[in-house]
XYZ file of C-alpha atoms in Angstrom:
698
model
C 0.000 0.000 0.000
C 2.978 2.298 0.245
C 3.631 1.988 -3.501
C 1.557 4.254 -5.720
C 1.375 4.112 -9.495
C 0.293 7.601 -10.553
C -0.768 8.476 -14.078
C -2.166 11.994 -14.061
C -0.512 14.426 -11.622
C 3.005 13.150 -11.936
C 6.728 13.921 -11.964
C 8.890 11.369 -13.712
C 8.595 11.422 -17.487
C 9.497 8.109 -19.142
C 9.959 7.631 -22.835
C 7.993 4.686 -24.209
C 10.242 1.647 -24.601
C 8.114 0.065 -27.295
C 6.390 2.808 -29.266
C 9.366 5.111 -29.638
C 7.407 8.117 -28.414
C 7.168 10.024 -25.169
C 3.687 9.486 -23.750
C 3.298 10.282 -20.052
C 4.431 12.499 -17.153
C 4.842 11.544 -13.512
C 5.088 13.916 -10.556
C 6.388 12.960 -7.150
C 6.788 15.418 -4.321
C 6.934 16.727 -0.766
C 7.732 20.285 0.307
C 10.511 20.773 2.878
C 12.039 23.955 4.119
C 15.527 22.431 4.076
C 16.845 21.223 0.687
C 19.026 18.718 2.528
C 15.911 16.612 3.148
C 16.205 15.389 -0.473
C 18.968 13.102 -1.731
C 19.241 11.827 -5.295
C 20.748 8.369 -5.736
C 21.839 6.979 -9.076
C 23.992 4.144 -10.352
C 26.831 4.780 -12.815
C 29.797 2.498 -13.282
C 31.499 4.761 -15.845
C 31.449 8.389 -16.904
C 29.606 8.391 -20.225
C 28.268 11.286 -22.258
C 24.811 10.541 -20.842
C 26.127 10.608 -17.296
C 27.841 13.960 -17.867
C 24.592 15.319 -19.257
C 22.735 14.085 -16.162
C 25.224 15.741 -13.802
C 25.115 18.982 -15.774
C 21.327 19.202 -15.423
C 21.536 18.310 -11.711
C 24.148 20.998 -11.114
C 21.999 23.520 -12.992
C 19.178 23.020 -10.446
C 21.406 22.434 -7.373
C 20.433 18.831 -6.656
C 22.457 16.798 -4.167
C 23.628 13.679 -5.987
C 25.208 10.508 -4.666
C 26.592 8.222 -7.361
C 26.685 4.508 -6.628
C 28.950 1.980 -8.324
C 31.551 4.415 -9.585
C 34.610 2.572 -10.813
C 32.962 -0.855 -10.510
C 32.765 -3.211 -13.449
C 29.186 -3.518 -14.623
C 28.405 -7.205 -14.565
C 25.245 -7.219 -16.614
C 22.709 -5.183 -18.473
C 19.180 -6.205 -17.503
C 17.106 -5.629 -14.413
C 15.739 -9.053 -13.619
C 18.374 -11.711 -14.076
C 21.533 -11.790 -12.052
C 24.122 -10.448 -12.005
C 23.012 -7.216 -13.783
C 19.809 -6.331 -11.960
C 21.135 -7.773 -8.733
C 24.132 -5.468 -8.830
C 21.911 -2.394 -9.118
C 19.693 -3.472 -6.250
C 22.684 -4.390 -4.094
C 24.145 -0.899 -4.556
C 20.824 0.736 -3.679
C 20.339 -1.453 -0.587
C 23.818 -0.663 0.645
C 23.313 3.078 0.204
C 19.960 3.052 2.024
C 21.460 1.238 5.017
C 23.658 4.287 5.703
C 20.667 6.667 5.775
C 19.076 6.902 9.249
C 16.917 10.058 8.975
C 13.212 9.159 9.122
C 12.158 12.174 7.015
C 14.875 11.900 4.383
C 13.338 11.767 0.900
C 15.230 9.644 -1.601
C 14.885 10.029 -5.340
C 16.338 7.079 -7.217
C 16.830 7.585 -10.956
C 18.867 6.207 -13.796
C 21.581 8.579 -14.955
C 22.680 7.717 -18.484
C 19.268 8.511 -19.949
C 17.817 11.046 -17.470
C 17.806 14.843 -17.320
C 16.320 17.230 -14.771
C 14.008 19.880 -16.167
C 13.205 21.683 -12.898
C 14.532 21.992 -9.358
C 14.165 20.245 -5.966
C 11.523 22.657 -4.739
C 9.073 21.743 -7.481
C 9.963 18.061 -7.148
C 9.238 17.966 -3.416
C 6.043 19.956 -3.851
C 4.673 17.416 -6.322
C 5.707 14.536 -4.083
C 3.753 16.110 -1.220
C 0.716 16.489 -3.467
C 0.806 12.756 -4.199
C 0.117 12.078 -0.473
C 1.877 8.704 -0.505
C 5.077 7.371 0.996
C 6.514 6.003 -2.268
C 5.681 6.994 -5.843
C 6.866 5.218 -8.961
C 7.049 6.245 -12.550
C 4.997 4.064 -14.849
C 4.799 3.047 -18.485
C 2.728 1.189 -21.052
C 4.853 -1.916 -21.592
C 6.398 -4.330 -19.144
C 10.051 -5.247 -19.602
C 12.033 -7.486 -19.589
C 9.657 -10.332 -18.623
C 6.170 -9.977 -20.131
C 5.029 -13.092 -18.259
C 4.736 -10.922 -15.147
C 2.047 -8.781 -16.766
C -0.852 -10.488 -14.929
C 0.747 -9.734 -11.552
C 0.210 -5.973 -12.105
C -3.253 -4.629 -11.273
C -5.215 -2.707 -13.872
C -5.565 1.061 -13.342
C -8.402 3.442 -14.170
C -6.133 6.029 -15.717
C -2.492 6.414 -16.647
C 0.004 3.641 -17.244
C -0.196 0.221 -15.701
C 3.378 -0.937 -15.165
C 5.867 0.433 -12.660
C 9.262 1.641 -13.851
C 12.409 1.093 -11.814
C 14.198 3.853 -13.685
C 12.630 6.473 -11.424
C 10.920 6.425 -8.027
C 10.812 8.615 -4.938
C 9.934 7.979 -1.315
C 10.926 8.200 2.324
C 14.086 6.316 3.211
C 12.478 3.845 5.676
C 9.798 2.876 3.158
C 12.317 2.416 0.375
C 14.465 0.218 2.627
C 11.530 -2.082 3.209
C 10.598 -2.063 -0.458
C 13.997 -3.051 -1.824
C 14.292 -5.931 0.630
C 11.865 -7.764 -1.685
C 12.739 -6.235 -5.067
C 11.383 -7.570 -8.326
C 12.282 -4.861 -10.878
C 10.340 -2.487 -13.138
C 10.754 0.028 -15.987
C 8.584 2.784 -17.411
C 7.714 5.136 -20.298
C 5.844 8.190 -22.182
C 4.938 11.691 -24.751
C 6.500 15.119 -24.311
C 7.191 18.177 -26.390
C 9.412 21.171 -25.768
C 7.841 24.273 -24.301
C 9.706 27.570 -24.800
C 8.471 30.347 -22.567
C 9.986 33.434 -20.928
C 13.569 32.517 -21.726
C 13.178 29.007 -20.336
C 12.617 25.619 -21.914
C 10.610 22.836 -20.261
C 9.237 19.478 -21.291
C 5.453 19.448 -21.556
C 3.414 16.254 -21.309
C 0.792 16.698 -24.017
C -1.247 13.742 -22.768
C -1.739 15.050 -19.226
C -0.814 18.697 -19.799
C 1.773 18.636 -17.019
C 5.357 19.839 -16.694
C 7.594 16.963 -15.527
C 10.525 17.661 -13.226
C 12.527 14.620 -14.368
C 12.619 13.133 -17.855
C 13.678 9.525 -18.336
C 14.192 7.963 -21.752
C 14.968 4.269 -21.536
C 15.444 1.538 -24.087
C 15.257 2.497 -27.767
C 13.742 5.854 -26.878
C 17.050 7.133 -25.589
C 16.955 8.976 -28.926
C 14.095 11.086 -27.628
C 15.916 11.932 -24.429
C 18.934 12.881 -26.517
C 16.765 15.268 -28.508
C 15.233 16.818 -25.384
C 18.680 16.961 -23.787
C 19.800 19.375 -26.498
C 17.551 21.964 -24.852
C 16.790 20.992 -21.246
C 17.677 22.481 -18.830
C 18.099 25.765 -20.726
C 20.959 24.448 -22.820
C 19.461 26.275 -25.776
C 16.707 28.879 -25.834
C 15.597 31.419 -28.418
C 16.718 34.219 -26.131
C 20.171 32.917 -25.189
C 21.061 30.540 -27.993
C 23.520 27.828 -26.940
C 24.551 28.222 -23.298
C 27.083 25.358 -23.146
C 28.909 25.684 -26.459
C 31.852 27.408 -24.810
C 32.138 25.038 -21.843
C 34.928 22.495 -21.346
C 36.848 23.629 -24.405
C 40.344 22.544 -25.397
C 41.968 25.755 -26.687
C 44.657 25.313 -29.308
C 45.453 28.970 -29.958
C 48.653 30.011 -28.242
C 49.468 26.390 -27.490
C 52.984 26.176 -26.087
C 53.387 22.427 -26.459
C 52.812 20.485 -29.660
C 49.376 20.078 -31.202
C 47.648 16.722 -30.675
C 48.449 14.066 -33.274
C 45.571 13.408 -35.666
C 45.115 10.552 -38.115
C 43.095 11.863 -41.047
C 41.275 9.063 -42.837
C 40.426 9.852 -46.473
C 37.999 7.476 -48.174
C 37.545 7.315 -51.969
C 34.872 4.708 -52.622
C 33.320 5.878 -55.912
C 34.149 8.127 -58.879
C 33.905 11.647 -57.461
C 34.305 15.082 -59.043
C 36.948 17.580 -57.956
C 39.232 15.140 -56.154
C 42.171 17.391 -57.005
C 40.356 20.253 -55.275
C 39.761 18.012 -52.261
C 43.501 17.509 -51.820
C 44.123 21.231 -52.312
C 41.725 21.990 -49.469
C 43.355 19.291 -47.337
C 46.690 21.048 -47.825
C 45.134 24.346 -46.758
C 43.894 23.058 -43.379
C 45.296 25.314 -40.675
C 46.888 22.536 -38.664
C 50.576 21.545 -38.445
C 51.228 18.851 -41.034
C 53.943 17.336 -38.866
C 51.171 16.454 -36.378
C 49.031 14.768 -39.037
C 49.200 11.193 -40.283
C 47.260 10.359 -43.433
C 45.352 7.160 -44.087
C 44.170 7.147 -47.707
C 41.825 4.471 -49.010
C 41.240 4.635 -52.766
C 38.967 2.065 -54.361
C 38.835 3.812 -57.759
C 41.496 3.352 -60.433
C 40.198 6.538 -62.064
C 41.501 8.552 -59.106
C 44.958 6.946 -58.867
C 46.633 9.829 -60.775
C 45.054 12.368 -58.395
C 46.284 10.524 -55.309
C 49.690 9.840 -56.811
C 50.238 13.483 -57.787
C 49.257 14.690 -54.317
C 51.641 12.275 -52.595
C 54.465 12.948 -55.040
C 54.558 16.597 -54.038
C 53.366 16.562 -50.426
C 53.844 13.174 -48.714
C 57.061 14.344 -47.029
C 55.228 17.215 -45.307
C 53.164 14.857 -43.136
C 54.202 12.796 -40.129
C 53.275 9.634 -41.952
C 51.142 8.264 -44.790
C 49.467 4.895 -45.335
C 47.878 4.273 -48.742
C 45.554 1.434 -49.722
C 44.978 1.389 -53.477
C 42.497 -0.459 -55.719
C 45.057 -3.166 -56.515
C 44.894 -4.379 -52.890
C 41.207 -5.277 -53.288
C 40.211 -4.302 -49.734
C 36.517 -3.662 -49.200
C 35.284 -0.307 -47.811
C 34.216 -1.707 -44.417
C 37.600 -3.281 -43.809
C 39.308 -0.059 -44.860
C 37.455 1.894 -42.174
C 38.528 -0.595 -39.539
C 42.138 -0.402 -40.739
C 41.983 3.382 -40.455
C 40.726 3.169 -36.881
C 43.448 0.650 -36.024
C 46.096 3.013 -37.366
C 45.034 5.489 -34.704
C 44.448 2.938 -31.934
C 47.893 1.402 -32.389
C 49.716 4.724 -32.347
C 50.137 5.730 -28.705
C 50.542 9.359 -29.784
C 47.316 9.493 -31.780
C 44.645 11.514 -30.003
C 42.034 11.901 -32.757
C 40.778 10.201 -35.893
C 39.356 12.633 -38.466
C 37.300 10.741 -41.051
C 36.557 12.495 -44.351
C 34.893 11.066 -47.438
C 36.338 12.500 -50.626
C 33.011 14.035 -51.677
C 33.272 16.518 -48.787
C 34.080 20.104 -49.807
C 35.919 21.336 -46.717
C 35.796 25.092 -47.286
C 36.573 26.170 -43.719
C 40.336 25.893 -43.226
C 39.884 25.985 -39.433
C 37.507 23.000 -39.305
C 39.904 20.553 -37.639
C 41.004 23.107 -35.043
C 37.407 24.058 -34.270
C 36.313 20.458 -33.767
C 39.253 19.623 -31.504
C 38.657 22.737 -29.408
C 34.998 21.762 -28.852
C 36.436 18.745 -26.978
C 33.763 16.107 -27.599
C 34.404 12.350 -27.912
C 32.539 12.388 -31.236
C 31.702 15.495 -33.243
C 30.885 16.316 -36.850
C 30.677 19.621 -38.700
C 27.328 20.165 -40.407
C 27.638 19.811 -44.170
C 24.946 20.790 -46.650
C 24.039 20.567 -50.312
C 23.234 24.006 -51.796
C 19.577 24.704 -52.418
C 18.443 21.620 -50.519
C 17.609 20.645 -46.949
C 20.017 17.711 -47.178
C 22.747 17.523 -44.538
C 25.202 14.931 -43.251
C 23.128 14.279 -40.110
C 19.671 13.016 -39.227
C 17.670 14.699 -36.499
C 15.632 11.586 -35.717
C 15.133 7.973 -36.736
C 12.019 6.195 -37.965
C 10.728 3.096 -36.229
C 12.760 0.903 -38.592
C 15.953 2.870 -37.978
C 15.990 5.043 -41.090
C 15.754 8.790 -41.657
C 13.101 10.826 -39.889
C 12.911 14.600 -39.604
C 13.070 16.050 -36.110
C 11.037 19.108 -35.149
C 14.150 21.285 -35.069
C 15.890 19.911 -38.191
C 14.959 22.690 -40.626
C 15.830 25.421 -38.117
C 19.251 23.850 -37.541
C 19.945 23.430 -41.254
C 18.883 26.991 -42.048
C 20.870 28.424 -39.142
C 17.907 29.636 -37.095
C 19.137 27.456 -34.235
C 22.903 27.383 -33.808
C 24.824 25.214 -31.370
C 25.869 21.652 -30.562
C 23.308 18.941 -31.298
C 23.255 15.353 -30.075
C 21.914 13.433 -33.082
C 21.356 9.750 -33.940
C 23.218 9.674 -37.253
C 26.101 11.445 -39.017
C 28.002 10.618 -42.174
C 30.749 11.783 -44.548
C 32.891 13.589 -41.966
C 33.475 13.333 -38.210
C 36.166 13.663 -35.546
C 36.437 10.978 -32.883
C 38.750 10.822 -29.892
C 41.277 7.998 -29.888
C 40.339 7.276 -26.255
C 36.835 6.396 -27.424
C 38.237 4.127 -30.151
C 40.380 2.325 -27.584
C 37.575 1.834 -25.039
C 33.864 2.127 -25.871
C 34.430 1.740 -29.624
C 37.179 -0.861 -29.656
C 35.095 -3.585 -31.336
C 36.394 -4.624 -34.771
C 32.917 -4.908 -36.310
C 31.631 -1.362 -35.837
C 30.564 -1.067 -39.487
C 29.108 -4.546 -39.891
C 25.438 -5.495 -39.830
C 23.237 -8.113 -41.436
C 20.514 -5.571 -42.169
C 22.003 -2.042 -42.106
C 24.353 -0.199 -44.430
C 27.839 0.304 -42.949
C 27.279 3.966 -42.037
C 23.992 3.188 -40.285
C 25.494 0.163 -38.542
C 28.361 2.309 -37.273
C 26.062 5.007 -35.888
C 23.819 2.394 -34.291
C 26.761 0.846 -32.458
C 28.110 4.225 -31.375
C 24.682 5.068 -29.911
C 24.393 1.702 -28.199
C 27.775 2.247 -26.560
C 26.455 5.454 -25.012
C 28.753 7.731 -27.013
C 26.986 10.932 -28.030
C 27.335 11.965 -31.664
C 27.337 15.753 -31.805
C 26.957 17.865 -34.902
C 27.825 21.551 -34.835
C 26.523 24.347 -37.050
C 28.322 27.119 -35.149
C 30.362 27.878 -38.265
C 30.000 27.317 -41.989
C 32.203 24.343 -42.792
C 31.421 23.313 -46.339
C 29.206 21.038 -48.346
C 28.961 17.588 -49.871
C 29.252 17.073 -53.614
C 26.649 15.426 -55.789
C 28.163 12.329 -57.406
C 25.102 10.790 -59.050
C 25.790 11.953 -62.619
C 29.570 11.972 -62.574
C 31.049 10.336 -65.681
C 34.654 9.252 -66.203
C 34.883 9.015 -70.000
C 36.759 12.313 -70.472
C 40.200 13.544 -69.499
C 38.922 16.385 -67.291
C 35.515 15.117 -66.223
C 35.021 17.981 -63.769
C 34.327 20.307 -66.733
C 30.980 18.550 -67.162
C 29.859 19.214 -63.559
C 28.387 22.697 -63.994
C 24.811 21.399 -63.712
C 25.576 19.314 -60.632
C 27.905 21.144 -58.267
C 28.654 24.801 -57.449
C 32.267 23.709 -57.104
C 32.377 24.053 -60.904
C 32.057 27.820 -60.681
C 34.711 28.103 -57.985
C 37.070 25.959 -60.040
C 36.537 27.422 -63.485
C 35.124 30.961 -63.310
C 37.621 33.806 -62.830
C 37.805 35.208 -59.296
C 37.176 38.740 -60.650
C 34.157 37.837 -62.784
C 31.743 39.031 -60.085
C 33.275 42.506 -60.392
C 32.349 42.693 -64.091
C 28.698 43.429 -63.358
C 29.008 44.826 -59.852
C 31.986 47.138 -60.292
C 32.079 47.531 -64.095
C 35.362 45.591 -64.152
C 35.430 45.667 -67.928
C 37.613 47.279 -70.570
C 36.895 48.671 -74.060
C 40.070 48.179 -76.120
C 38.269 49.020 -79.394
C 34.895 50.621 -80.209
C 32.040 48.354 -79.089
C 34.528 45.646 -78.142
C 34.399 44.598 -74.518
C 37.082 42.742 -72.617
C 36.404 41.018 -69.284
C 37.703 38.094 -67.180
C 35.669 34.905 -67.279
C 37.835 31.740 -67.032
C 40.423 30.695 -64.457
C 43.832 29.450 -65.530
C 42.674 25.942 -64.615
C 39.656 26.233 -66.933
C 41.897 27.325 -69.790
C 44.370 24.538 -69.140
C 41.640 21.884 -68.915
C 39.936 23.005 -72.148
C 43.220 22.888 -74.067
C 44.147 19.469 -72.646
C 40.640 18.109 -73.260
C 40.783 19.122 -76.919
C 44.293 17.784 -77.433
C 43.268 14.555 -75.704
C 40.303 14.256 -78.092
C 42.721 15.010 -80.911
C 40.380 15.165 -83.914
C 41.367 18.606 -85.200
C 39.820 19.725 -88.477
C 42.041 20.018 -91.515
C 41.432 23.753 -91.972
C 39.831 23.295 -95.423
C 36.614 24.805 -96.791
C 34.814 21.475 -96.917
C 33.494 20.765 -93.433
C 30.817 18.101 -92.930
C 30.396 19.132 -89.280
C 28.403 22.252 -90.219
C 25.146 22.785 -92.055
C 25.748 22.959 -95.782
C 29.151 21.303 -95.440
C 31.117 24.388 -96.501
C 33.134 26.813 -94.326
C 33.999 30.123 -95.998
C 36.695 31.091 -93.460
C 38.020 27.806 -92.074
C 40.170 27.304 -89.002
C 41.878 24.298 -87.464
C 39.487 23.551 -84.622
C 37.380 21.118 -82.598
C 33.683 21.853 -82.021
C 32.135 21.653 -78.558
C 29.550 19.144 -79.774
C 32.355 16.798 -80.825
C 33.286 16.277 -77.177
C 29.677 16.368 -75.924
C 29.967 19.804 -74.346
C 27.229 21.771 -76.140
C 24.702 21.724 -73.238
C 27.342 22.872 -70.780
C 28.529 25.588 -73.174
C 24.997 26.896 -73.616
C 24.599 27.137 -69.851
C 27.942 28.932 -69.652
C 26.766 31.497 -72.207
C 23.456 32.007 -70.421
C 24.946 32.317 -66.928
C 28.153 34.252 -67.565
C 28.038 35.915 -70.983
C 24.398 36.932 -71.462
C 24.341 39.209 -68.352
C 27.384 41.119 -69.654
C 25.895 41.357 -73.149
C 22.662 42.843 -71.853
C 24.535 45.357 -69.722
C 26.945 46.515 -72.405
C 24.455 46.487 -75.317
C 21.349 48.108 -73.741
C 18.046 47.009 -75.207
C 19.389 43.715 -76.545
C 18.338 40.505 -74.858
C 19.861 37.178 -75.758
C 18.875 33.573 -75.294
C 22.495 32.653 -76.013
C 21.671 30.414 -78.956
C 24.640 29.223 -80.982
C 25.357 27.058 -83.974
C 29.105 27.120 -83.627
C 31.353 27.006 -80.559
C 34.866 25.683 -81.017
C 38.464 25.780 -79.851
C 40.892 27.095 -82.486
C 44.578 26.177 -82.639
C 47.076 28.528 -84.329
C 50.624 27.318 -85.119
C 53.251 28.872 -87.393
C 53.652 25.643 -89.408
C 49.939 24.773 -89.423
C 47.609 27.792 -89.510
C 49.300 30.901 -88.116
C 46.573 33.483 -88.872
C 43.043 34.078 -90.173
C 42.124 36.358 -93.070
C 39.670 39.299 -92.609
C 36.055 38.210 -92.218
C 32.684 38.824 -90.596
C 31.237 36.297 -88.160
C 27.886 34.568 -88.680
C 26.573 35.934 -85.396
C 24.852 38.833 -83.694
C 27.798 38.911 -81.343
C 30.902 36.798 -80.887
C 32.811 35.618 -77.830
C 36.556 35.028 -78.177
C 38.376 33.747 -75.060
C 42.161 33.410 -74.903
C 43.178 30.044 -73.438
C 46.922 30.564 -73.088
C 49.395 33.370 -72.541
C 51.216 35.451 -75.129
C 54.923 35.796 -74.411
C 54.966 32.497 -72.544
C 53.117 29.941 -74.658
C 53.399 31.681 -78.012
C 54.604 34.850 -79.764
C 52.520 37.111 -81.979
C 48.794 36.535 -82.414
C 45.923 38.808 -81.498
C 42.918 40.327 -83.254
C 42.628 43.421 -85.523
C 39.364 45.252 -86.299
C 39.938 46.770 -89.714
C 37.178 49.411 -89.686
C 38.716 51.009 -86.610
C 42.335 50.036 -87.319
C 42.360 48.770 -83.727
C 44.372 45.734 -82.654
C 44.492 43.670 -79.440
C 47.943 42.101 -79.570
C 48.313 40.912 -75.988
C 45.163 38.980 -75.108
C 45.011 37.886 -71.483
C 44.482 34.241 -70.625
C 40.918 33.624 -69.435
C 39.632 37.009 -70.644
C 36.798 37.207 -73.159
C 36.566 39.610 -76.109
C 32.929 40.332 -76.952
C 32.092 42.160 -80.188
C 29.367 42.397 -82.853
C 29.706 39.713 -85.487
C 28.251 41.282 -88.632
C 28.504 44.538 -90.557
C 30.644 46.783 -88.322
C 33.371 44.580 -86.905
C 35.236 43.186 -89.866
C 38.304 41.557 -88.271
C 41.276 39.254 -88.766
C 43.479 36.947 -86.703
C 47.051 38.224 -86.515
C 49.906 35.778 -87.207
C 51.264 33.517 -84.494
C 55.006 33.420 -85.136
C 56.166 31.011 -82.433
C 54.586 28.406 -80.148
C 50.919 27.397 -80.148
C 47.992 29.733 -79.523
C 44.553 28.478 -78.421
C 41.286 30.425 -78.312
C 37.682 29.386 -77.791
C 35.171 31.080 -80.082
C 31.386 31.139 -79.985
C 29.049 32.698 -82.559
C 26.007 33.719 -80.502
C 22.510 34.343 -81.892
C 23.367 33.562 -85.529
C-alpha cells in the first residue's frame, strides 16, 4: 500500500520503450524547508556522455547527488536476471542502510538517460501532493519479462506498469521495499515548451510539466533530442549556453598540437578530387602532427592521389595508402583506419573524411578539436536543398526521420551543438573512445544495415553521443550521381551538378564585371572582361588535345550545315566532345548578363550554332584572313598566354584600325559579329595559340 502508481498528476517522465514516443508524465513530491531533506541516488559504473549530461542538469538546479557503483565493473545489463539487476539493487540497498533520517526523501533515478528539467523545490512539492510514501514512474509496456504482466493490477487512468528507472519515497519505506525487489521500468509523450527565456518538457497527454525526464530503451533517442535543450541548454533568447564550456583551446598552445590521423575514403568516382587535396593542404593545422590514411577504391583517381603524394607526402608525419590493386573492401578499410590510430600511442584523434566533402573552412579541424567532444561532426549541406550529413531523428525501422528542429538547424535559425542519432561523410572521434567504448572490430558490420547506419547504431548503443555543430559554416557535400569518367577532365561537365564548378573554373574577378564595371573597351564596341580561371583554360586545351580530332582547316566541313566553311580554321567543335549543353549554360549564366549590360536594349537567349576551340601554329595555320562572323555577337576567349606559350597573335578590327595584340588568358573579347566589326586573326610566329570562339545568336 505504500507503492503508488500515478498516471495523471506526476513527476517522472518516461519515454515509451516500445512505441518510440514520449507518452506520459509523472510527478512525485513533498515540500521541505531544508533542501538537505532530499537526496538523489543513481547508479553509474562509468562516466559516459549521458552521465555527464545528467550531472550537468543536476548541477543547474542544485540537486544533491550521490553516485553509486563508480569505478565498478558492470556485470550485466538487464534488471531481472543476475548479475546485472542484482548489482543495481545491491548498490541501492547498501546506500539506504547508511541513511538513518526518518524524514529523508530519496529520489532514485537512472543517470545515463535522465535529465532534470526543474529543481528540488518543485519536485518535493509534487511529491507532497501525491500524499503517498513512495511513488513510482509508470509506463505502457512491461520489460524485460512480459510473463509478469498479470501480476500488475489494472488502473483506471495512466500507465499500468511500474518503472524502476525512477521512483521517490521516504528512506524507511524504500528500505523495506527493496528488501523484496522484483524490478520495473517505465515510459511516455513530451514536447518542448519555450516560454519566458526558459525551456521545459510538456506532457501533451496530461498537460503537465515533468521535473525529471527519463528515456529508456530504444527511446534514448528522444531523451537525446530533449537533452539538447533541457535544462536551458538552448533557448531562443540565449542561444547555446554550453557551447563554450569544457573547451580545449589550441590557440597560443605552447606544447605540440595533438596528433591526428586523417582518414580519407575514396569509394566511388567523385568530381573535384584534385580540389579536395588542395583543401586538405590548406587546413590550418601543423602537417607534422598529421598522419594520413588514404583508401582509394577507384582506379580513375589513382593519378590524383599519386600526384598529391608525389609533391606533399614528405610534409606529413606519416602516410598509409591502400589502393584499388589491394582489393580491400570499404568496411575493412574503415577498420584499418581506426586501427592506425588505436595502435599509435601518440594518436589523439581520428578525423574521417569522405572524398566528396568540400571542406571550405580551413579551421575545421582546429574548431572540432577545441569543442572537446568524444565524437563530433561539422554540419555539411548541399546548396539549395535541406540535405545535410546528419539526421535529427530515426524512424521506427531505424531510417531517416525529420526532427522538429531539423529545418531550423539546417537553415541556421538554431545554432549550437546537437546530439543526433546519425552522421556521415565527416566526423572527428577521440582515440580514447576508439580504444575503449568503440574498440570492437565490427563497428561497421550489420546483417541488415548499411555500414554507415550500422556504425552510428553501435556508437549510440555504446552510449557515445554523436554531436553535430553548425556554429560555423564548414562546407558542403558534392553530388556524385551523374559523374562520368569518359573524359580527361571530367570535372568540366559538372556545372549542372555542383557549385564547385564555378569556384574551379570561373575567374575570381568575374563578379566585379557586373558589380563594379570591371570591364575594358580596347576598341569601339569591343568589350574585354575576365571569365575563365587558368585551370579552366588549361583543362579546355588538354581536353581538346586529348580528343585530338582537329579539323584540316579546309573549306569542306561536314560538321556544319551545308558542309562548306567560308573562313576555315583548325578547330574542334564543342559538340564533338559532348559539351554543347554545358557551353549553352555557360553562355546564359556568364556571358548573357554582360551582353545585356553593355548592349542596352538587346536581350539574348544565347543560342549558338558554332562554338569551337581554335589552334594557331606557325607551321599549321598561323593566322586568319579578314572576315565577318555569322553571329549577332561573338565571344573570343584566350586560353593561353602570349609571351609564354606563343609569340605574336591577337585580333585586328579593320574598320577602326584597332588591334588587341596581348590577349590575357581567361579574358573574353565580346564584339558584334556582322557589318561593323570586320576583323582578322594576326599571325602567331612562335609556339601554339589556343582560343575558344562562340558565334552567338546567328
